[in-house]
mmCIF file of C-alpha atoms in Angstrom:
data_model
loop_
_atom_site.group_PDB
_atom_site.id
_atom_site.type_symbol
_atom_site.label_atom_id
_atom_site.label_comp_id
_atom_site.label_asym_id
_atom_site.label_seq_id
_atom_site.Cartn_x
_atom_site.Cartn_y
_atom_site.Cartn_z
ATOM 1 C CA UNK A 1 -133.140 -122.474 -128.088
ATOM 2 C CA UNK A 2 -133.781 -119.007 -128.517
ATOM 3 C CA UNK A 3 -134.650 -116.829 -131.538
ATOM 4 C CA UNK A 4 -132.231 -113.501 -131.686
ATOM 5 C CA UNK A 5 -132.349 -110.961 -134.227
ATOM 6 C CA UNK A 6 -128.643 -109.261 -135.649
ATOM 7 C CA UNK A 7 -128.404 -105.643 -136.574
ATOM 8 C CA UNK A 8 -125.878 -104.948 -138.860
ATOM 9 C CA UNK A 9 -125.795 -108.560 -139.762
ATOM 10 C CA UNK A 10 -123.448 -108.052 -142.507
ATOM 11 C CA UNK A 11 -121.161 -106.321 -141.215
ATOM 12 C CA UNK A 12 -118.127 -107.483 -138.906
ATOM 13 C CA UNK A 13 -119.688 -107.396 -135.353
ATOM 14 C CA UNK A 14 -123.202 -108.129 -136.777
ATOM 15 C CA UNK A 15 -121.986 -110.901 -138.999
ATOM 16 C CA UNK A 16 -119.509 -112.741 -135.752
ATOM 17 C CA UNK A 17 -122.046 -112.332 -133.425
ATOM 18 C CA UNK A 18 -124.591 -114.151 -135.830
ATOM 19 C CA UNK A 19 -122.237 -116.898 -136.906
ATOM 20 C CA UNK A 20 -121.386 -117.530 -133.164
ATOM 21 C CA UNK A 21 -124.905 -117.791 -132.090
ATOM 22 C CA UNK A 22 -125.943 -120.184 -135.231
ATOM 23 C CA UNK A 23 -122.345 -122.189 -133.992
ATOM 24 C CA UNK A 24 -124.070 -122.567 -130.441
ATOM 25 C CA UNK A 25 -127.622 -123.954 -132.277
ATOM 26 C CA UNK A 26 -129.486 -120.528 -132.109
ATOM 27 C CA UNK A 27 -132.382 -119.101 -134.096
ATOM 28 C CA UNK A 28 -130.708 -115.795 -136.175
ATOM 29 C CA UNK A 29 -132.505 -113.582 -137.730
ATOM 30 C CA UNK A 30 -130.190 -111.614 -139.476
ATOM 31 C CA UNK A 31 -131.355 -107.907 -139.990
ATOM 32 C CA UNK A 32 -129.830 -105.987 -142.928
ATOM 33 C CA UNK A 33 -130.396 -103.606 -145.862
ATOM 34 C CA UNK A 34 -129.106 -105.779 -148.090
ATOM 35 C CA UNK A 35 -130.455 -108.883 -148.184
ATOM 36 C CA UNK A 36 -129.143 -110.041 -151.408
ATOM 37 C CA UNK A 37 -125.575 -108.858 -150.653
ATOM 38 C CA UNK A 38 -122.908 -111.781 -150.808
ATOM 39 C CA UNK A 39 -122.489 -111.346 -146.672
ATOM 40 C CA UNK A 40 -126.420 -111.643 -146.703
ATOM 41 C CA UNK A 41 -126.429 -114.491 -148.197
ATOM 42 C CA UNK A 42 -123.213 -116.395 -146.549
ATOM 43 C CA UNK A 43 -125.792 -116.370 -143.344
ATOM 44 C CA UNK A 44 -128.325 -117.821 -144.975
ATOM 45 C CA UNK A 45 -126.094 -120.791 -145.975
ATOM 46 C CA UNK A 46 -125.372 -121.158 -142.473
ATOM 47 C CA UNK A 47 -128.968 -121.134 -141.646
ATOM 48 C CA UNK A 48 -129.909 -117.751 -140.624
ATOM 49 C CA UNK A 49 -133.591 -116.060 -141.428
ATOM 50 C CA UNK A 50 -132.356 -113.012 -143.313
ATOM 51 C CA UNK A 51 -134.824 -110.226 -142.744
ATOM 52 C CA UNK A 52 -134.900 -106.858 -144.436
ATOM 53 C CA UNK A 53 -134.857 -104.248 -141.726
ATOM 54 C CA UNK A 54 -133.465 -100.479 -142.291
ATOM 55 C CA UNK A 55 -132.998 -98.267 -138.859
ATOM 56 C CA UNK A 56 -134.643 -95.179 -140.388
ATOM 57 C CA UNK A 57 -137.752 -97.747 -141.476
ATOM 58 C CA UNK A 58 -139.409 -98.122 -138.078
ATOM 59 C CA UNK A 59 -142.137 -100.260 -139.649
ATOM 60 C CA UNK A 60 -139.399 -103.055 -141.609
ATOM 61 C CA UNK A 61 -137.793 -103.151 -137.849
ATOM 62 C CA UNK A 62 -141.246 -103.738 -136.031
ATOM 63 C CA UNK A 63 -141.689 -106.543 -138.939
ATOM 64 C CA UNK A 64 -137.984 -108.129 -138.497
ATOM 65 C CA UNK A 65 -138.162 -107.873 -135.066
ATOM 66 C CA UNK A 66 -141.892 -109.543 -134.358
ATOM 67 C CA UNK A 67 -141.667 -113.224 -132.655
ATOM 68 C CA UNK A 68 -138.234 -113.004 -131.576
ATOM 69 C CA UNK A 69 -136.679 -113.262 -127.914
ATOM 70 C CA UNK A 70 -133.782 -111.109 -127.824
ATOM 71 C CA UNK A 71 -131.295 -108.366 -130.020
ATOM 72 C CA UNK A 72 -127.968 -107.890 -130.600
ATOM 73 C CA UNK A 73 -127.783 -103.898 -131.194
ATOM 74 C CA UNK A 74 -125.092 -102.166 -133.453
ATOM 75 C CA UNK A 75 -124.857 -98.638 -135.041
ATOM 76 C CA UNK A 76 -122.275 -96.511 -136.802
ATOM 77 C CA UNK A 77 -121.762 -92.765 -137.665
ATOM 78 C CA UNK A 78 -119.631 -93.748 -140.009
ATOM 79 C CA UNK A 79 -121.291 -92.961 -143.511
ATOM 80 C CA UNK A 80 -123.333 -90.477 -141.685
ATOM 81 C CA UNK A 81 -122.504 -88.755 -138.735
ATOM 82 C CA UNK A 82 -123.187 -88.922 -134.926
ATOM 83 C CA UNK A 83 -126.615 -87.547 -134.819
ATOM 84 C CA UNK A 84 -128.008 -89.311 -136.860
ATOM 85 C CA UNK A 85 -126.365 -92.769 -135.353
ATOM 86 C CA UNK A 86 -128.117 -91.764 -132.046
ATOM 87 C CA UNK A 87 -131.156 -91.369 -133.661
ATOM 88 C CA UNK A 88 -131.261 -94.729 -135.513
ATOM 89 C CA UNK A 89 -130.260 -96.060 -132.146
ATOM 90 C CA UNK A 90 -133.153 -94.537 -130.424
ATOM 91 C CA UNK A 91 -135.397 -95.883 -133.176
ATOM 92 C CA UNK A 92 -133.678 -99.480 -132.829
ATOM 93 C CA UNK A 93 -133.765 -99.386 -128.873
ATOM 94 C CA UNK A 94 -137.455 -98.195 -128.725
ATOM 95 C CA UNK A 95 -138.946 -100.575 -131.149
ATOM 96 C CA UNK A 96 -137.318 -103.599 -129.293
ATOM 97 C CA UNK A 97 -138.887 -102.240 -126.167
ATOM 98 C CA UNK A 98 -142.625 -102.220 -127.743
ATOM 99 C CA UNK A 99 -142.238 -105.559 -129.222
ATOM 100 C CA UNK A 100 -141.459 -106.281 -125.548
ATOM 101 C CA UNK A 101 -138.044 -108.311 -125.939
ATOM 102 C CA UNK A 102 -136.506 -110.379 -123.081
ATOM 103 C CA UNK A 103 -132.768 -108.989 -123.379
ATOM 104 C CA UNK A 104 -131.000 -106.064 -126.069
ATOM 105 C CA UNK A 105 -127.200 -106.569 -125.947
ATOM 106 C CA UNK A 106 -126.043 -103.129 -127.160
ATOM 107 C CA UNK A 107 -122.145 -102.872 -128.933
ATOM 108 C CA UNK A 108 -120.930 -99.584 -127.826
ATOM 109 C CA UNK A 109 -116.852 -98.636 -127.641
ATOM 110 C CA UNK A 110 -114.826 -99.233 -124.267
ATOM 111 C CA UNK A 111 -114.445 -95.867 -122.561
ATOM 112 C CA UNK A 112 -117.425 -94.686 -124.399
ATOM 113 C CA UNK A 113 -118.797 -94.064 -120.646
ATOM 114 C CA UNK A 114 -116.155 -92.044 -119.195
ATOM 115 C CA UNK A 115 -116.532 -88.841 -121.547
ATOM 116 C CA UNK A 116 -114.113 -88.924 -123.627
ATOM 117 C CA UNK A 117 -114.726 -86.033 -125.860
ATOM 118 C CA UNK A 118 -114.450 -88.640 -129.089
ATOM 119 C CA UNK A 119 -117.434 -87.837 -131.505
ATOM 120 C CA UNK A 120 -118.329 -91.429 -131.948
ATOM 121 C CA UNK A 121 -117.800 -92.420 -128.301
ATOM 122 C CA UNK A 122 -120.206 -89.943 -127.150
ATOM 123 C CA UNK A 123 -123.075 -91.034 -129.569
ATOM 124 C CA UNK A 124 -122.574 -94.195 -128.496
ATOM 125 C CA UNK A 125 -123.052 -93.110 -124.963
ATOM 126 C CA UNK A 126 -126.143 -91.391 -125.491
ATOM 127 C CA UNK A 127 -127.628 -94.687 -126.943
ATOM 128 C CA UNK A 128 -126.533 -96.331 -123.754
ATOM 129 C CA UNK A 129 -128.417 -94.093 -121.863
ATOM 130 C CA UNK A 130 -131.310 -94.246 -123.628
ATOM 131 C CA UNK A 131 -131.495 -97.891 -123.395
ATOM 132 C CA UNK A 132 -131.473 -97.673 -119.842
ATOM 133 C CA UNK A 133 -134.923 -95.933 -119.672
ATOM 134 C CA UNK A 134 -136.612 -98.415 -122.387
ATOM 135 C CA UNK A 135 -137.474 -100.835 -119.313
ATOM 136 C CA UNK A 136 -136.030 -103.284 -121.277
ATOM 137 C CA UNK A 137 -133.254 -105.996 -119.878
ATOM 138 C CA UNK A 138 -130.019 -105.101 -121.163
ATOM 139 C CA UNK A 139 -126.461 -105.682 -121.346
ATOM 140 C CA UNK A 140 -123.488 -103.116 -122.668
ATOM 141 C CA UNK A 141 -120.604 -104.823 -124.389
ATOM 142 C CA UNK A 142 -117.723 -102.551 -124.983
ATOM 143 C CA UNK A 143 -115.103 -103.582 -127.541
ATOM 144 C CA UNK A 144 -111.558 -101.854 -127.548
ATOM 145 C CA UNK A 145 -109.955 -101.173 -130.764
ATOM 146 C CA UNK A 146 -110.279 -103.694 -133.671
ATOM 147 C CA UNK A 147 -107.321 -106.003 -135.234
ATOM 148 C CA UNK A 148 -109.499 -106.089 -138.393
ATOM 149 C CA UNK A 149 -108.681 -102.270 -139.012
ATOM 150 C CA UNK A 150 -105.140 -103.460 -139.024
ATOM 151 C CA UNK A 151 -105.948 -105.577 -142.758
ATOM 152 C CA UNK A 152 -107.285 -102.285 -144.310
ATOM 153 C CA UNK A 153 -106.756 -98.348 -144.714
ATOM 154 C CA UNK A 154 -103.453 -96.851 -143.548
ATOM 155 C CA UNK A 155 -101.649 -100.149 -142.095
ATOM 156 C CA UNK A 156 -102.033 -101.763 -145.439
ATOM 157 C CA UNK A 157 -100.937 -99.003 -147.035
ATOM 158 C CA UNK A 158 -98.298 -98.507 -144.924
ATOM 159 C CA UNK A 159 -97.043 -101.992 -145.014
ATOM 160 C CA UNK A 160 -96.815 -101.800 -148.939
ATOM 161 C CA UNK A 161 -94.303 -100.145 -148.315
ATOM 162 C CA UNK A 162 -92.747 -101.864 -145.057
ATOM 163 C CA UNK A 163 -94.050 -99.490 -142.015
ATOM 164 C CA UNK A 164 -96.688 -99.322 -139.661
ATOM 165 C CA UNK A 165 -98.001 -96.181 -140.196
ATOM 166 C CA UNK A 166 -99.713 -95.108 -136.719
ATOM 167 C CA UNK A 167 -100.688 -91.953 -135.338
ATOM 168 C CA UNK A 168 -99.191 -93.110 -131.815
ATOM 169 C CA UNK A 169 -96.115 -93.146 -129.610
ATOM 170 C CA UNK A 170 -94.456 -96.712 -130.406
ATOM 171 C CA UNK A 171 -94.239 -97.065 -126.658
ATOM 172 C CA UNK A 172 -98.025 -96.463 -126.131
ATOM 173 C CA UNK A 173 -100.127 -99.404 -125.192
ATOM 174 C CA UNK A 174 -103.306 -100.476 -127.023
ATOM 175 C CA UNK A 175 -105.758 -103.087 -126.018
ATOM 176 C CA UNK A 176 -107.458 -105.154 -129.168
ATOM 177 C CA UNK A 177 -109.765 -107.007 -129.839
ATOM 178 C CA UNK A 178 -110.859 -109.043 -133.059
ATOM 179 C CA UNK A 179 -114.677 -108.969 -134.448
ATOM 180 C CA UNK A 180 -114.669 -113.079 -134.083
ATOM 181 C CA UNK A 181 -114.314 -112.537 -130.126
ATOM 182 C CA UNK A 182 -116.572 -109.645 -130.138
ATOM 183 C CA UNK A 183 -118.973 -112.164 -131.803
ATOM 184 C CA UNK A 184 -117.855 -114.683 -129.383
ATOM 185 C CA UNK A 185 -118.408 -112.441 -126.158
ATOM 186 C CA UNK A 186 -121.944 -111.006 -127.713
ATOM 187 C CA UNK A 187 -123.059 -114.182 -128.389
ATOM 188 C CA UNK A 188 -122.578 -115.708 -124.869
ATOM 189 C CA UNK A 189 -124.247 -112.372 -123.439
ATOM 190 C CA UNK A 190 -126.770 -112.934 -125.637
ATOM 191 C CA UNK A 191 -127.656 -117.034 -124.369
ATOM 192 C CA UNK A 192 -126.736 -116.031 -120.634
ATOM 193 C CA UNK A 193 -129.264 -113.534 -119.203
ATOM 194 C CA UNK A 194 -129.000 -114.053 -115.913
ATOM 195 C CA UNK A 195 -125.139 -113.581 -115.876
ATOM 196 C CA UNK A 196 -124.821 -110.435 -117.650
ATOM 197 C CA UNK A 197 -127.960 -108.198 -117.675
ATOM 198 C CA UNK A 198 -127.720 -105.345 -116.318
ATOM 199 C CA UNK A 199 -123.995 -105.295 -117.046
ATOM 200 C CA UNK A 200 -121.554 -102.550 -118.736
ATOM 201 C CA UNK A 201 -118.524 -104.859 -119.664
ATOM 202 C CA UNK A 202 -115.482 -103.716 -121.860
ATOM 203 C CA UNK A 203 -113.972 -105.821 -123.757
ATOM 204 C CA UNK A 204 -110.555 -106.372 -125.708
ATOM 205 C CA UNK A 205 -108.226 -109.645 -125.958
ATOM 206 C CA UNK A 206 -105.001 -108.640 -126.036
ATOM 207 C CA UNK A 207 -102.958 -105.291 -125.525
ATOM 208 C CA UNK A 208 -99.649 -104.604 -127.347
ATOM 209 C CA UNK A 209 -97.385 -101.109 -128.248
ATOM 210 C CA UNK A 210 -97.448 -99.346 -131.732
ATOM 211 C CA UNK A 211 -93.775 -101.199 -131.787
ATOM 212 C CA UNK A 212 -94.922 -104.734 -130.465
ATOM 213 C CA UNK A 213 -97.469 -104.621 -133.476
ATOM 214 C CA UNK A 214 -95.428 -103.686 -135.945
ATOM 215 C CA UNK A 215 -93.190 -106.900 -134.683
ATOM 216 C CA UNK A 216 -96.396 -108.865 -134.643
ATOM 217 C CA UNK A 217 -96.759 -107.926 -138.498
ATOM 218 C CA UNK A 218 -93.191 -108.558 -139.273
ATOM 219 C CA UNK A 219 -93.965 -111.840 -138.373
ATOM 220 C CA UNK A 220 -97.438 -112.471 -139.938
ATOM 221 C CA UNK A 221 -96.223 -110.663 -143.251
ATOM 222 C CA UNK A 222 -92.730 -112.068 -143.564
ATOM 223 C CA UNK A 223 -91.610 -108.895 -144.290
ATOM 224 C CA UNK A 224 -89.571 -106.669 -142.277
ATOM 225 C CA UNK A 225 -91.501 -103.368 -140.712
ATOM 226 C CA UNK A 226 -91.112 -100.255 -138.725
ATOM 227 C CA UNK A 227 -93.135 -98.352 -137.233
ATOM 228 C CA UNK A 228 -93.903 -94.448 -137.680
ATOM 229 C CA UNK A 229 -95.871 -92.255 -135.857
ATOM 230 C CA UNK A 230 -98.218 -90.662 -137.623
ATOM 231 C CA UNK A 231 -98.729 -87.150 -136.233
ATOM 232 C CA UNK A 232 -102.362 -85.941 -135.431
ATOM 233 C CA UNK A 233 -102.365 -83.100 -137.560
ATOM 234 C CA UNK A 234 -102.297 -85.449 -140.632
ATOM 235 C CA UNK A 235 -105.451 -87.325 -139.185
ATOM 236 C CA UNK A 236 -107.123 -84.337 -138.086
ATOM 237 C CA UNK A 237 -107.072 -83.223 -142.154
ATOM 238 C CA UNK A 238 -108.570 -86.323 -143.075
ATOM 239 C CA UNK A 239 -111.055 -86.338 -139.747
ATOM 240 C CA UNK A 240 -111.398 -84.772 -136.641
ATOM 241 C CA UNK A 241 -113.033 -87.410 -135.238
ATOM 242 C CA UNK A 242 -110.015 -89.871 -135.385
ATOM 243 C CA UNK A 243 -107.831 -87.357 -134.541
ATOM 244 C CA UNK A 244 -110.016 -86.901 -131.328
ATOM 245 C CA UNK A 245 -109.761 -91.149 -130.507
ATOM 246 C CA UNK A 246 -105.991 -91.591 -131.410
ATOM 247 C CA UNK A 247 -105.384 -88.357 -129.157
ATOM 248 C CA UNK A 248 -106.832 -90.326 -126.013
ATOM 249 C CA UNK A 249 -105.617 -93.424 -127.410
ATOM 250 C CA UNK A 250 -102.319 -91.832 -126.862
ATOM 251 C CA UNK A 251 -102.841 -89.718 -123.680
ATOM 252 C CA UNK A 252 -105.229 -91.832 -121.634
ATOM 253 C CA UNK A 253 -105.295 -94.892 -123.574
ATOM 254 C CA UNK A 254 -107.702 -97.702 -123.413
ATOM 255 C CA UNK A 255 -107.200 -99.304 -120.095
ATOM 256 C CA UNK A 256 -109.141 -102.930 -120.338
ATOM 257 C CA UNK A 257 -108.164 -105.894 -117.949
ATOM 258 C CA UNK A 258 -107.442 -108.252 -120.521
ATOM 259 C CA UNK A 259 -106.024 -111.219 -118.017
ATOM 260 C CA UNK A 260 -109.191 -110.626 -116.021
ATOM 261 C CA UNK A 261 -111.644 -111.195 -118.950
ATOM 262 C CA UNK A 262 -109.619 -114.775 -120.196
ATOM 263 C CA UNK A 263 -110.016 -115.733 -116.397
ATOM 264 C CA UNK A 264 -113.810 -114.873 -116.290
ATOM 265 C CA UNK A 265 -115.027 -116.264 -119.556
ATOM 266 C CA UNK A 266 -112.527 -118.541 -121.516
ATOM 267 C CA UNK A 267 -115.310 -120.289 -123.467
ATOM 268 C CA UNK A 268 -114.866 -116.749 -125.893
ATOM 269 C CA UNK A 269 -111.478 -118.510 -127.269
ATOM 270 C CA UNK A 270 -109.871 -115.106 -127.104
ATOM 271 C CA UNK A 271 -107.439 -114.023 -130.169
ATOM 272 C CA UNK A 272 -104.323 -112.382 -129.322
ATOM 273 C CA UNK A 273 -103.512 -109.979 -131.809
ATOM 274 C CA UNK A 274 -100.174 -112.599 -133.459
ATOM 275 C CA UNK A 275 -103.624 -115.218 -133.666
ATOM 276 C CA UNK A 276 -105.264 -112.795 -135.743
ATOM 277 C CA UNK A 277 -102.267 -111.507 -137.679
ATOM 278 C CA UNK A 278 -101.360 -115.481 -138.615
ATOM 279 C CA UNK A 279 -104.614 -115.897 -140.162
ATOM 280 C CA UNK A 280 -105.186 -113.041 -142.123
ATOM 281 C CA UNK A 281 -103.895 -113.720 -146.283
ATOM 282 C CA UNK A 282 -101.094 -111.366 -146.161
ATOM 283 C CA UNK A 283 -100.276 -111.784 -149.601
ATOM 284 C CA UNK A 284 -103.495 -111.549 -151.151
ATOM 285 C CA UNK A 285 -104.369 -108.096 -149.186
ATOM 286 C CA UNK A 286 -100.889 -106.708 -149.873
ATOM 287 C CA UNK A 287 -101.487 -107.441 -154.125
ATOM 288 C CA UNK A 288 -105.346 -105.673 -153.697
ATOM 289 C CA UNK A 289 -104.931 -102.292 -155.405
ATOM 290 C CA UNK A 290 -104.498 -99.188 -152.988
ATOM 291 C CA UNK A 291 -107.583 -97.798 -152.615
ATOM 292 C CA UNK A 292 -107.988 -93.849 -154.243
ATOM 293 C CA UNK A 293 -106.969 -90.571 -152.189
#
């Protein structure tokens, strides 16, 4: 039984990973800001050792991350920016090397290796690298894009009022992936070493066009909608740096062997993206207020 600590424990990847590792009769000490938020406590419920831990507090992650065997690594830009995501994942990557941890399994973005001029790709590559010159065992998992985007932001708002508003070509191909299987696949890197160190692996469980989703959510909703292609220029107003990832999402696209991952490692349970779509509360998200422009 191992003891592995859970940045962003609250959060989507954070929180599946830890929840799949506690499943599987793991230690999890679950790292957060918060730890008196209602995600926070959720885990501790389930039997997690929440931990206070901030990445721009080196000392609160030297004390979260004393005594434990192994780290599940996540950072964002998003609600800062890409610099400083790079250097919180420096700060993350280099205290798990002096506390001397067995194995860091780092959540970066498939593609995020192949240059692909997206701001938060490319931050996310630069962690990589660093954490290949930490000395420390490691392992990269790479998620495509998520399904859970698809219950917030523009595709709820679009479905209100029956389209799936998209910024891409409805013939364009997408792979997905859900933040349970993300969880799922982190969690097994996590309690196999030997299999995956070392490893850079992408990830996503399903892949589907702009126009088989909307079908997908036709379904799952139960109410009829289209989709519409959102053009670039609108997302660039709102942020260049999704403008930049739905650009290559529509030019070189994400190319992840889905078949080949469900072959490899079926204990994950993958989700295809009508799984995910059936259990999301349709209703309930659909009645939320729209959120303020």
């Amino acid at each position: 039984m191992l003891t592995i600590a859970v940045t962003g424990a609250t959060g989507a990847q954070g929180g599946a990973t830890a929840r799949a590792l506690l499943a599987a009769g793991h230690h999890v000490r679950a790292l957060t800001r918060a730890p008196t938020a209602p995600a926070a406590r959720a885990l501790h419920r389930l039997g997690a050792d929440v931990r206070r831990a901030d990445l721009d507090d080196r000392p609160s992650l030297d004390a979260a991350l004393a005594g434990t065997d192994s780290l599940f690594a996540v950072t964002t830009p998003f609600g800062t920016d890409p610099a400083t995501e790079v250097r919180q994942g420096r700060t993350l990557l280099d205290a798990a090397a002096d506390d001397r941890l067995g194995h860091v399994v780092f959540t970066s973005a498939a593609h995020a290796d192949r240059r692909t001029g997206i701001p938060h790709y490319d931050s996310k590559a630069e962690i990589e690298r660093h954490l290949r010159t930490t000395g420390v065992p490691w392992t990269v998992v790479a998620p495509a894009a998520f399904m859970d985007n698809f219950a917030s932001g523009w595709t709820l708002e679009g479905l209100r009022e029956n389209t799936f508003a998209w910024p891409m070509p409805a013939d364009r191909p997408l792979t997905l992936i859900p933040a349970e299987d993300i969880g799922a696949f982190a969690a097994l890197a996590l309690t196999r070493p030997a299999e995956f160190t070392g490893r850079r692996v992408d990830i996503a469980s399903d892949e589907l066009t702009a126009a088989g989703i909307a079908a997908v959510l036709t379904t799952a909703a139960g109410l009829p909608v289209a989709h519409r292609e959102v053009p670039l220029a609108e997302v660039r107003a709102h942020s260049h740096d999704l403008a930049a990832m739905f650009g290559y999402f529509g030019t070189t696209g994400l190319d992840v062997d889905v078949a080949a991952l469900r072959r490899a490692h079926p204990e994950v349970g993958w989700h295809t993206f009508a799984d995910w779509a059936a259990a999301q509360d349709w209703p309930a998200l659909l009645a939320a207020p729209p959120r303020r422009r």
